[in-house]
Coordinates of C-alpha atoms and ligand atoms in Angstrom, one line a residue:
X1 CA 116.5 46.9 87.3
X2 CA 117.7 50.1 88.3
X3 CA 114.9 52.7 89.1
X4 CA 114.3 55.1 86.0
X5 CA 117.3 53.9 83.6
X6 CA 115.2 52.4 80.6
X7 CA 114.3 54.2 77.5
X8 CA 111.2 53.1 75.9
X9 CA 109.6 55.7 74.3
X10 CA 107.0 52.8 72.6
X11 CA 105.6 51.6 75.8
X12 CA 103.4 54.8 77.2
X13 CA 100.9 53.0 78.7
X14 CA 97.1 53.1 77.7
X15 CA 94.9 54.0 80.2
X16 CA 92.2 51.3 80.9
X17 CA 89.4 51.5 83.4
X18 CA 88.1 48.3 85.0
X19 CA 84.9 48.5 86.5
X20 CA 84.8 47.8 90.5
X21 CA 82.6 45.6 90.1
X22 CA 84.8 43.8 87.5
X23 CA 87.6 43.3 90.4
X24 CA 84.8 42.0 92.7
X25 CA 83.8 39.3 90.0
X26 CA 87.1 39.1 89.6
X27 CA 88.0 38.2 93.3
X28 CA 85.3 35.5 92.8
X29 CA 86.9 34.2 89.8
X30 CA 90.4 34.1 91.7
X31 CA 89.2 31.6 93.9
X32 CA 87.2 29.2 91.4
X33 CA 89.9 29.6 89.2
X34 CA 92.7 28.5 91.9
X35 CA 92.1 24.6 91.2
X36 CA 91.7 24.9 86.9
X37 CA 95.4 27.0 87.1
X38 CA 96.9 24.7 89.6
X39 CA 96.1 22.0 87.2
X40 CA 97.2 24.1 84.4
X41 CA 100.7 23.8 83.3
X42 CA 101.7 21.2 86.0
X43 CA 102.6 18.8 83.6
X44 CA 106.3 19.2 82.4
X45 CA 108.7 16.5 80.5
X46 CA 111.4 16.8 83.2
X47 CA 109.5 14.0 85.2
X48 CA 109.1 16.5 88.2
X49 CA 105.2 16.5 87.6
X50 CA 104.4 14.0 90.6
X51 CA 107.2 16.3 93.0
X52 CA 105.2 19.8 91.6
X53 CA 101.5 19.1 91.8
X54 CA 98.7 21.4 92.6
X55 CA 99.6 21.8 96.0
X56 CA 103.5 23.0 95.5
X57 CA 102.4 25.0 92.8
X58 CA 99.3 26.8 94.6
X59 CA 102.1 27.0 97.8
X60 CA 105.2 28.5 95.3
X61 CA 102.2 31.2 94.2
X62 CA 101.2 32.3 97.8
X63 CA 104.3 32.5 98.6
X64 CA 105.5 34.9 95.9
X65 CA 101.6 36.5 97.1
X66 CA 102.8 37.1 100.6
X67 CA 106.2 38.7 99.5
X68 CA 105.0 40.8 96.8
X69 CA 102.0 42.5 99.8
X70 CA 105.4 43.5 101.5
X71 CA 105.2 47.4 100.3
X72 CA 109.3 47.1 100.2
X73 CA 109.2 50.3 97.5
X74 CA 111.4 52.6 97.5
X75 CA 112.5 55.5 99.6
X76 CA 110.7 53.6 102.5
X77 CA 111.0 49.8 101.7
X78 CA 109.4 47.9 104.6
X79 CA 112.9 45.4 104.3
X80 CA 112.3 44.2 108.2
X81 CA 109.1 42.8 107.0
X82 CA 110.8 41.3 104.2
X83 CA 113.2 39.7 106.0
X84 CA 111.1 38.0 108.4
X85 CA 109.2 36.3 105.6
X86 CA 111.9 35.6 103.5
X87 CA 113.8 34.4 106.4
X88 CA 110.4 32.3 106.9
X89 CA 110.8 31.2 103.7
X90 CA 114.6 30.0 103.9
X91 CA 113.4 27.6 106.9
X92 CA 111.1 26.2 104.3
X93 CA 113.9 24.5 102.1
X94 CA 115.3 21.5 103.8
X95 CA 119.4 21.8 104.6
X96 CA 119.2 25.6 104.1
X97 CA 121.1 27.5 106.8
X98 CA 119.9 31.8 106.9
X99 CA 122.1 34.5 107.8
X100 CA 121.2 37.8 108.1
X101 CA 124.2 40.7 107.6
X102 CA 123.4 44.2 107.4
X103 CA 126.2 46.9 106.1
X104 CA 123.9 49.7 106.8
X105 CA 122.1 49.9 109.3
X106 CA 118.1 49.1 108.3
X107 CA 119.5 47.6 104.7
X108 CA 119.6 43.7 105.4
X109 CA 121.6 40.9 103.5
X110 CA 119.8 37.8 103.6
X111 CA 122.2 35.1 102.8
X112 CA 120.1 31.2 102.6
X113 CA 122.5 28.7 102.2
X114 CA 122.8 24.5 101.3
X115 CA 126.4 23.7 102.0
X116 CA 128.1 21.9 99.3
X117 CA 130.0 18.4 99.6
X118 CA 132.9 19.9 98.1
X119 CA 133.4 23.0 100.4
X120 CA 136.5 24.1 98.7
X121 CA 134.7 24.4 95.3
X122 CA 133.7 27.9 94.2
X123 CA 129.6 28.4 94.7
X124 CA 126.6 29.2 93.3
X125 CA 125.3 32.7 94.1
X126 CA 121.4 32.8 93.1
X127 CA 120.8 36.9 93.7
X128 CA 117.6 39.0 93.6
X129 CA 116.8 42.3 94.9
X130 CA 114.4 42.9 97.6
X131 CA 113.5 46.3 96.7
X132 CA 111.0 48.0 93.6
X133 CA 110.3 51.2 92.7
X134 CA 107.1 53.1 93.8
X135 CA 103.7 52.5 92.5
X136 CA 103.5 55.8 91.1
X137 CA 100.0 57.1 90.8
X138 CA 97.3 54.6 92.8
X139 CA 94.4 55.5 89.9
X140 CA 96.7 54.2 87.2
X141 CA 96.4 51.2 88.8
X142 CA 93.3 48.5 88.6
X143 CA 94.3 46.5 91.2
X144 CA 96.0 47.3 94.1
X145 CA 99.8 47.4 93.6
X146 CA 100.4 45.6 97.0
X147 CA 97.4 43.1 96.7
X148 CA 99.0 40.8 94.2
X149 CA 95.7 39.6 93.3
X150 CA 95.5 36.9 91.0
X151 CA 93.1 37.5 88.1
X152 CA 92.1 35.9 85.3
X153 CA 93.8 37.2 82.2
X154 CA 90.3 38.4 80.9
X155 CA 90.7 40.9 82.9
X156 CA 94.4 42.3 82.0
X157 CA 94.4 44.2 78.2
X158 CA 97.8 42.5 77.7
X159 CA 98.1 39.4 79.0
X160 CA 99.9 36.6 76.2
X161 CA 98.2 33.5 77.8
X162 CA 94.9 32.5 79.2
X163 CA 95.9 31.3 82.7
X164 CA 95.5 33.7 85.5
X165 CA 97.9 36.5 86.5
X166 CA 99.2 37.7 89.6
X167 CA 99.3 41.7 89.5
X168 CA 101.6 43.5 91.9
X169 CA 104.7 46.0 91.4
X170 CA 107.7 43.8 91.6
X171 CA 106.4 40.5 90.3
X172 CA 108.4 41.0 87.5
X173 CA 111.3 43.1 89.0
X174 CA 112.2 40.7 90.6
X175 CA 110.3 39.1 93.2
X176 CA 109.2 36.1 91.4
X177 CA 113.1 35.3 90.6
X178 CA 113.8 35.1 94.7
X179 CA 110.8 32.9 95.2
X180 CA 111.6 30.5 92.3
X181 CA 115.1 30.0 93.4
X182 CA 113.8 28.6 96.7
X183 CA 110.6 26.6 95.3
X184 CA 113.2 25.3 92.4
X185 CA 115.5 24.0 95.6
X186 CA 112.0 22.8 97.4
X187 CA 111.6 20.9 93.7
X188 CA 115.0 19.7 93.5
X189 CA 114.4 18.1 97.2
X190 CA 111.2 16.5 96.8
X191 CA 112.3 14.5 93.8
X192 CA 115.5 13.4 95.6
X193 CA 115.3 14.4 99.5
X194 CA 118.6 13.0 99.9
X195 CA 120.1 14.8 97.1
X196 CA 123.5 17.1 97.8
X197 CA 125.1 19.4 95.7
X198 CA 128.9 19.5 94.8
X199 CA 129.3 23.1 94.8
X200 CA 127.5 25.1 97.9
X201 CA 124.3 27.4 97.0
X202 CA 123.9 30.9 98.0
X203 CA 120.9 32.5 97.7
X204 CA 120.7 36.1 98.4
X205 CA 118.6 39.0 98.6
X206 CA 120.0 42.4 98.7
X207 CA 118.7 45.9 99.5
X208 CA 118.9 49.4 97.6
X209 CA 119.0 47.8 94.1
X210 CA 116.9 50.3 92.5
X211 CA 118.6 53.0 94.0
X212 CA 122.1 52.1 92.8
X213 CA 122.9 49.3 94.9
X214 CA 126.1 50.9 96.4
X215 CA 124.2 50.0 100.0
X216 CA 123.1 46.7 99.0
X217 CA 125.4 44.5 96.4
X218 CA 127.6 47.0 96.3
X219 CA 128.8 46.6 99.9
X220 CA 128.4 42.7 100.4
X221 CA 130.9 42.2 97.1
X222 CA 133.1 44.2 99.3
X223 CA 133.1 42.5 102.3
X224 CA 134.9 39.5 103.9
X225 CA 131.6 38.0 103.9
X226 CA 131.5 37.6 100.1
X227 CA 135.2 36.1 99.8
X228 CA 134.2 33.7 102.1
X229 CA 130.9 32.9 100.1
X230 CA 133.7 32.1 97.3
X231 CA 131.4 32.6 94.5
X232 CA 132.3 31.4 91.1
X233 CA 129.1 31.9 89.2
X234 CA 126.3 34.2 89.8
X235 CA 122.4 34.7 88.6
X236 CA 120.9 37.7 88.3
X237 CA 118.2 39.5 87.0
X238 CA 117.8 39.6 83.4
X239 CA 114.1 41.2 81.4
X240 CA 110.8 39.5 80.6
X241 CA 110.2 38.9 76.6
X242 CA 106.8 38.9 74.9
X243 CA 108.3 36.0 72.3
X244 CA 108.8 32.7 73.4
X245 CA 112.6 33.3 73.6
X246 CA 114.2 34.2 77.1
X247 CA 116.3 36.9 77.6
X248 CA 120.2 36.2 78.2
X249 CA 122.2 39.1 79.7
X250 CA 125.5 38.7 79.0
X251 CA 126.5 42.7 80.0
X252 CA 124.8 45.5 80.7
X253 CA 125.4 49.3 79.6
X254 CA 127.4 51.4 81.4
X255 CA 125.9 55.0 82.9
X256 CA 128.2 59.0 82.0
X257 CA 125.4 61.2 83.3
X258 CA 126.5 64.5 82.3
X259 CA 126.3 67.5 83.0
X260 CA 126.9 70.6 80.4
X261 CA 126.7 74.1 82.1
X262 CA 127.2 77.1 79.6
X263 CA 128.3 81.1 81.2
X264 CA 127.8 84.0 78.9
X265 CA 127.2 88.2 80.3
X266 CA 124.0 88.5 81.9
X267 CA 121.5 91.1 80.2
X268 CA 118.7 92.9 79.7
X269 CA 116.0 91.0 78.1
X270 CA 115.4 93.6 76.0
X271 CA 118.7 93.3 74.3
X272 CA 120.3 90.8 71.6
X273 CA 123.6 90.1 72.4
X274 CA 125.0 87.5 69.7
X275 CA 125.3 84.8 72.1
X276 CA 123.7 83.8 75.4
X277 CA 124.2 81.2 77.9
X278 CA 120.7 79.3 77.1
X279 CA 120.9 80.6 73.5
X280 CA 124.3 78.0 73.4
X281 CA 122.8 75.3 75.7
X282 CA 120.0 75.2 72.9
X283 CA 122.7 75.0 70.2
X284 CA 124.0 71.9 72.1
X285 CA 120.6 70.0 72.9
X286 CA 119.8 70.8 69.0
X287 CA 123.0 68.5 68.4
X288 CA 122.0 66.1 71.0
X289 CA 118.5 65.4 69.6
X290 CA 120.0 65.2 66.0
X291 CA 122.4 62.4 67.4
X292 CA 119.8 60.7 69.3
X293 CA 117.1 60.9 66.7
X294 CA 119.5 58.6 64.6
X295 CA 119.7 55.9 67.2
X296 CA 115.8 56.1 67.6
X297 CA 115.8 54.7 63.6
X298 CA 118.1 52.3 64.2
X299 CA 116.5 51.0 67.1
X300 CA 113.3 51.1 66.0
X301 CA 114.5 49.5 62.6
X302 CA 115.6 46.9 64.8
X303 CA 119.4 47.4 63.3
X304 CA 120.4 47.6 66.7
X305 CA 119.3 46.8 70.2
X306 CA 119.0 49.2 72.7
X307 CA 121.3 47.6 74.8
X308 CA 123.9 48.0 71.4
X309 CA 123.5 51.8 71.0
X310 CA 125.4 54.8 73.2
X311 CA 121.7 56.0 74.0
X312 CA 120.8 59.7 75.3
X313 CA 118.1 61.4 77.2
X314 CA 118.2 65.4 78.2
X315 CA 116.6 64.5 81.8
X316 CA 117.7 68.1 83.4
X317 CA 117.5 71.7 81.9
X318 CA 117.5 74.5 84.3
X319 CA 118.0 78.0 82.9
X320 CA 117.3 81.6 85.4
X321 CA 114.2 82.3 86.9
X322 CA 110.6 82.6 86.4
X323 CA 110.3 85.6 88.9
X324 CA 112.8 87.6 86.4
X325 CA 111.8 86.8 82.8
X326 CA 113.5 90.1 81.9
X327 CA 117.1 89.0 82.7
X328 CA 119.1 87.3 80.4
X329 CA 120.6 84.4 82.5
X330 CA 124.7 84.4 82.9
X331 CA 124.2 80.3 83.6
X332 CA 122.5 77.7 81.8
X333 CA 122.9 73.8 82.6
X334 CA 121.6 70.4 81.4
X335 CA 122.0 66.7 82.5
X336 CA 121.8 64.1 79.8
X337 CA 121.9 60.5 80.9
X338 CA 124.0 58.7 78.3
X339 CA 124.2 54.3 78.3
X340 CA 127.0 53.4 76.7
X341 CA 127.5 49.1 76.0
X342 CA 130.9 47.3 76.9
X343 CA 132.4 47.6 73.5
X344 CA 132.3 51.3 73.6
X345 CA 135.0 53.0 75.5
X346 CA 134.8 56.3 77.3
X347 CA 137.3 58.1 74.8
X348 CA 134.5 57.8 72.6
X349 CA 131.9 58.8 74.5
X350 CA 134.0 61.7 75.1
X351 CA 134.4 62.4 71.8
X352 CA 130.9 62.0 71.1
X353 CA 130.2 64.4 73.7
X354 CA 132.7 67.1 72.4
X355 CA 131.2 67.0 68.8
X356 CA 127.9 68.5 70.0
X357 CA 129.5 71.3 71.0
X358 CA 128.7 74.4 68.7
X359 CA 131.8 76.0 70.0
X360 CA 135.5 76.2 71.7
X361 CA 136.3 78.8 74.3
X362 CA 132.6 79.4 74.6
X363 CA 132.4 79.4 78.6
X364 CA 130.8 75.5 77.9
X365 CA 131.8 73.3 81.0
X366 CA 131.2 69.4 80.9
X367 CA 131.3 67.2 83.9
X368 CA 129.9 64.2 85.2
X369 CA 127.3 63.6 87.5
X370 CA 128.4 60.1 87.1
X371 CA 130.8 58.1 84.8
X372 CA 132.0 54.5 84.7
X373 CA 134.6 54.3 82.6
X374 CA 134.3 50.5 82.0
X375 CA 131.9 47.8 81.2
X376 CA 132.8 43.5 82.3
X377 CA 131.4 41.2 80.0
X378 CA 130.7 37.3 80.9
X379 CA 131.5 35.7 77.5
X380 CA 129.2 33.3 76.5
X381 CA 131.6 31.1 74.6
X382 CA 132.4 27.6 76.4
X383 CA 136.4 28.1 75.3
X384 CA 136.5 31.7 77.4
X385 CA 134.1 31.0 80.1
X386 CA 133.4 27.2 81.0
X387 CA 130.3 28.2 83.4
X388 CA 128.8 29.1 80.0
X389 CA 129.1 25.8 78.7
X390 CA 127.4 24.5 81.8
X391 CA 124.3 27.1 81.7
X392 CA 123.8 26.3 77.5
X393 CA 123.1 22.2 78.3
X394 CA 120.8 23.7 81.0
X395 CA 118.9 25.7 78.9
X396 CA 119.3 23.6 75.7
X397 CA 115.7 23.2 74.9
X398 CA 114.7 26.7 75.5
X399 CA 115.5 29.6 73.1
X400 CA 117.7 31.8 74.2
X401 CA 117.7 35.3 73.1
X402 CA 121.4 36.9 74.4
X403 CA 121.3 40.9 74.6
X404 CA 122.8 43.4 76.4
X405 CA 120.5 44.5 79.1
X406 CA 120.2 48.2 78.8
X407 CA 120.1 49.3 82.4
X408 CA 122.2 48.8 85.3
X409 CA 121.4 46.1 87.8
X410 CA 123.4 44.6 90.4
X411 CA 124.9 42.0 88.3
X412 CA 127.5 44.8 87.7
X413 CA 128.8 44.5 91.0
X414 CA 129.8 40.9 90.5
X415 CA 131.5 41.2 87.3
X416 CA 133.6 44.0 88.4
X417 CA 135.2 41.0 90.5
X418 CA 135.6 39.2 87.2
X419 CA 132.9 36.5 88.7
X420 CA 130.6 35.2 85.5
X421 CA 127.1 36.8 86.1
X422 CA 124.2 35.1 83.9
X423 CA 121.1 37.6 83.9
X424 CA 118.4 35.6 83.6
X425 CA 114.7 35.9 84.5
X426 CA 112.6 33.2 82.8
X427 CA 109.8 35.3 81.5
X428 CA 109.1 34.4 78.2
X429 CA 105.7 35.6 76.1
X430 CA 105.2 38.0 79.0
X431 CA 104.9 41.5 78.0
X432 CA 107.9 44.0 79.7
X433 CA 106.2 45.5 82.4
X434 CA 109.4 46.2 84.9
X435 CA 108.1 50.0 86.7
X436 CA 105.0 49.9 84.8
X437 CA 101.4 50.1 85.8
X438 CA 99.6 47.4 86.6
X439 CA 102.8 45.2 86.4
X440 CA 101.8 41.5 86.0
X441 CA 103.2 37.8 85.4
X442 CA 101.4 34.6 84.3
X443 CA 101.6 31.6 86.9
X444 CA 101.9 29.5 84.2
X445 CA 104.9 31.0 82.9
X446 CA 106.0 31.4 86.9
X447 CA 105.8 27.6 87.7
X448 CA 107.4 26.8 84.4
X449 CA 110.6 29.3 85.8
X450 CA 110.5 27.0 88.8
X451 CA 111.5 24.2 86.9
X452 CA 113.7 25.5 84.0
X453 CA 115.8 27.0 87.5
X454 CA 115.9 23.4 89.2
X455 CA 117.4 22.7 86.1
X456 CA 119.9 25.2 85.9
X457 CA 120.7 25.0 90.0
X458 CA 121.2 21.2 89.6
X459 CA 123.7 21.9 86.9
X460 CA 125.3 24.6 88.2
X461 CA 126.0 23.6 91.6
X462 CA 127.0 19.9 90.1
X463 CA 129.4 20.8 88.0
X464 CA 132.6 19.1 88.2
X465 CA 135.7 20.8 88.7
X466 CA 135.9 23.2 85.7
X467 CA 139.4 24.1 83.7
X468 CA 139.9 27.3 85.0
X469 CA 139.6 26.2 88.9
X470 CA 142.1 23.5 88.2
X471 CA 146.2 23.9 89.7
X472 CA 148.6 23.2 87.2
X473 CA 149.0 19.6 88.5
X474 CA 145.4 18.6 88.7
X475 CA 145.3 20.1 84.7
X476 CA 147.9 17.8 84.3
X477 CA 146.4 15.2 85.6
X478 CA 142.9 15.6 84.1
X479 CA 145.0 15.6 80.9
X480 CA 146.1 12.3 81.1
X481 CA 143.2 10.6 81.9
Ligands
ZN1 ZN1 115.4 44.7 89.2

């Protein structure tokens, strides 16, 4: 997810402090707990349990270990590194072919492919983000955000099962999703190593995500290498839930950072003229945090989602100097970042915007740091979008929670090119802990994400020709039979 976007005012984090001598016991533990969690969870009623024993699973968890020690955080991701290993990686899964592009220079593509039988058929694109966002403040952390230790969950204050966890920044956003595409192909080949898919596969890992994207998924969807990947349905990253449902992102919210300056006469701050330029920025941001006060009760009432609501933050207020407290400033200014979901449009928001403002004529001056004016959707219903039908008998014995995700992420990209995008991580009873401290994921509930994706790849790419990529004449003739 994109790099400071989320509100969640209920998540401050707790402090904890764990003992050193804890994490050396706990580095003991790790290694005589590596044979009671590879047995853990390796069962499964898909019949892959023989083709993901012990030793695929311990090998899918030092794998997603060696990527996540690849400090790829922002401003100074290490994305050379990560391209070597995932490249490594890629050369791992029998039939896959690698290509590396880069658009900017020092911001790779990695594009793994398994060419499909039917090379005319739209693809599969399996898309994760090679990027996170900075540790933040090493003391906040008890294990070392780049170690990716795996610990037992005694030792984590909110872990949801008792298998061990591996802790690293990214593990949940979303390095675990690039290595589970891969060890869900691995999967997928054991169990049948002469197995081919209908449709090709595309897996990708882009730069810059957390930044924006524009460098990253932004440029490949752009490019003459992405029309000639012919995607016709993509994954992407969706949240971690702390029920057992999964999280099913069917859009995302859209950003209008704004800016609102205010000019009034300049003064001496001795004097009380009726109205100032920070007297009427005030006035403003009183309306703001009236308006947003309302969606914090409906959110927390849980009568909307976060992802439902035009949500608001006042992340910039700059107003004269602290070197002349006795001058009334002529210029005030604030930035709010406002998320808006698809089914709100931006003459709304506009309006929304104008009705905070305490007056007309008033030297107040909006404009926009940023503003997309419109949101894509992938419908989930089978009649509008047939790849849904597909992913729901994928996913039919898992519950499937469908939201709006409230961020941005690169899925955005994709559906602006009116290409499906399914945001989907399979983190269920995890706690949310995208940019937090100490971020963490079970392997049980990792290994389980391996299969449910062998699932969803092997239906995906396997589909038969769908309504919507029929001619006329092949309709026709799929009508009569
Ligand atoms: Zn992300």
């Amino acid at each position: 997810m994109e790099m400071g976007t989320i509100a969640d005012a209920s998540s401050r984090r707790v402090r904890r402090q764990v003992p050193w001598i804890c994490i050396i016991l706990g580095a003991v533990g790790i290694l005589m707990f590596e044979h009671v969690a590879a047995g853990a969870g390796s069962g499964g009623d898909d019949g892959s349990a023989s083709f993901f024993d012990a030793k695929a699973q311990n090998a899918a968890i030092h794998n997603l270990q060696r990527y996540l020690r690849l400090d790829t955080a922002q401003p100074t991701p290490a994305y050379a590194s990560a391209l070597t290993l995932l490249t490594e990686l890629c050369f791992g899964v029998p039939k896959m072919k690698t290509h590396a592009h880069s658009f900017v220079r020092g911001k790779p593509v990695l594009v793994c492919s398994i060419t499909g039988t039917d090379r005319d058929a739209p693809s599969i694109m399996l898309n994760s983000h090679t990027d996170v966002v900075p540790a933040g403040n090493l003391s906040n952390w008890d294990f070392p955000p780049f170690g990716a230790a795996r610990v037992p969950a005694v030792m984590l204050s909110n872990a949801q099962s008792s298998d061990d966890h591996i802790v690293a920044r990214g593990v949940q956003d979303m390095k675990s999703v690039g290595i589970q595409y891969l060890e869900a192909l691995k999967l997928l080949l054991r169990q049948q190593p002469n197995r081919t898919f209908r449709r090709s596969i595309h897996v990708v890992w882009v730069p810059d995500e957390e930044i924006g994207g524009v460098d990253g998924m932004g440029r490949l969807v752009d490019s003459s290498l992405f029309t000639a990947l012919n995607v016709g349905v993509e994954l992407d990253e969706g949240l971690a839930s702390p029920t057992e449902e999964f999280e099913l992102c069917w859009a995302e919210r859209r950003p209008f950072w704004t800016r609102i300056t205010v000019s009034d006469a300049p003064g001496h701050g001795a004097m009380v003229p009726a109205s100032t330029a920070t007297l009427t920025l005030v006035q403003i941001l009183a309306h703001v945090a009236t308006y947003r006060q309302e969606i914090v009760e409906q959110v927390n009432s849980g009568a909307k989602e976060l992802g439902e609501v035009v949500s608001v933050n006042i992340n910039h207020v700059h107003a004269g100097s602290a070197d002349a407290i006795n001058v009334i400033p002529s210029h005030a200014e604030a930035i709010l970042d406002i998320r808006i979901p698809p089914f709100v449009s931006a003459a709304q928001v506009d309006e929304l915007i104008a009705s905070w403002m305490p007056c007309t004529n008033c030297g107040i001056h909006v404009s926009f740091v940023h503003r997309v004016e419109e949101g894509d959707e992938t419908s989930l219903d089978e009649n509008e979008n047939p790849w849904a039908g597909v992913f729901a008998r994928a996913t039919s014995d898992l519950k499937l929670h469908k939201m709006i995700f409230p961020a941005s992420t690169d899925g955005r990209f994709v559906r602006a090119k009116k290409i499906p995008v399914f945001g989907f991580s399979p983190m269920n009873n995890s706690p949310v802990l995208l940019h937090k401290f100490n971020e963490h994921l079970g392997t049980k509930v990792f290994l389980e994400g391996i299969r449910i994706y062998a699932r969803i790849i092997e239906a995906l790419a396997n589909a038969p020709p769908l309504p919507h990529e029929l001619s006329p004449e092949q309709a026709e003739g799929e009508a009569e039979l």
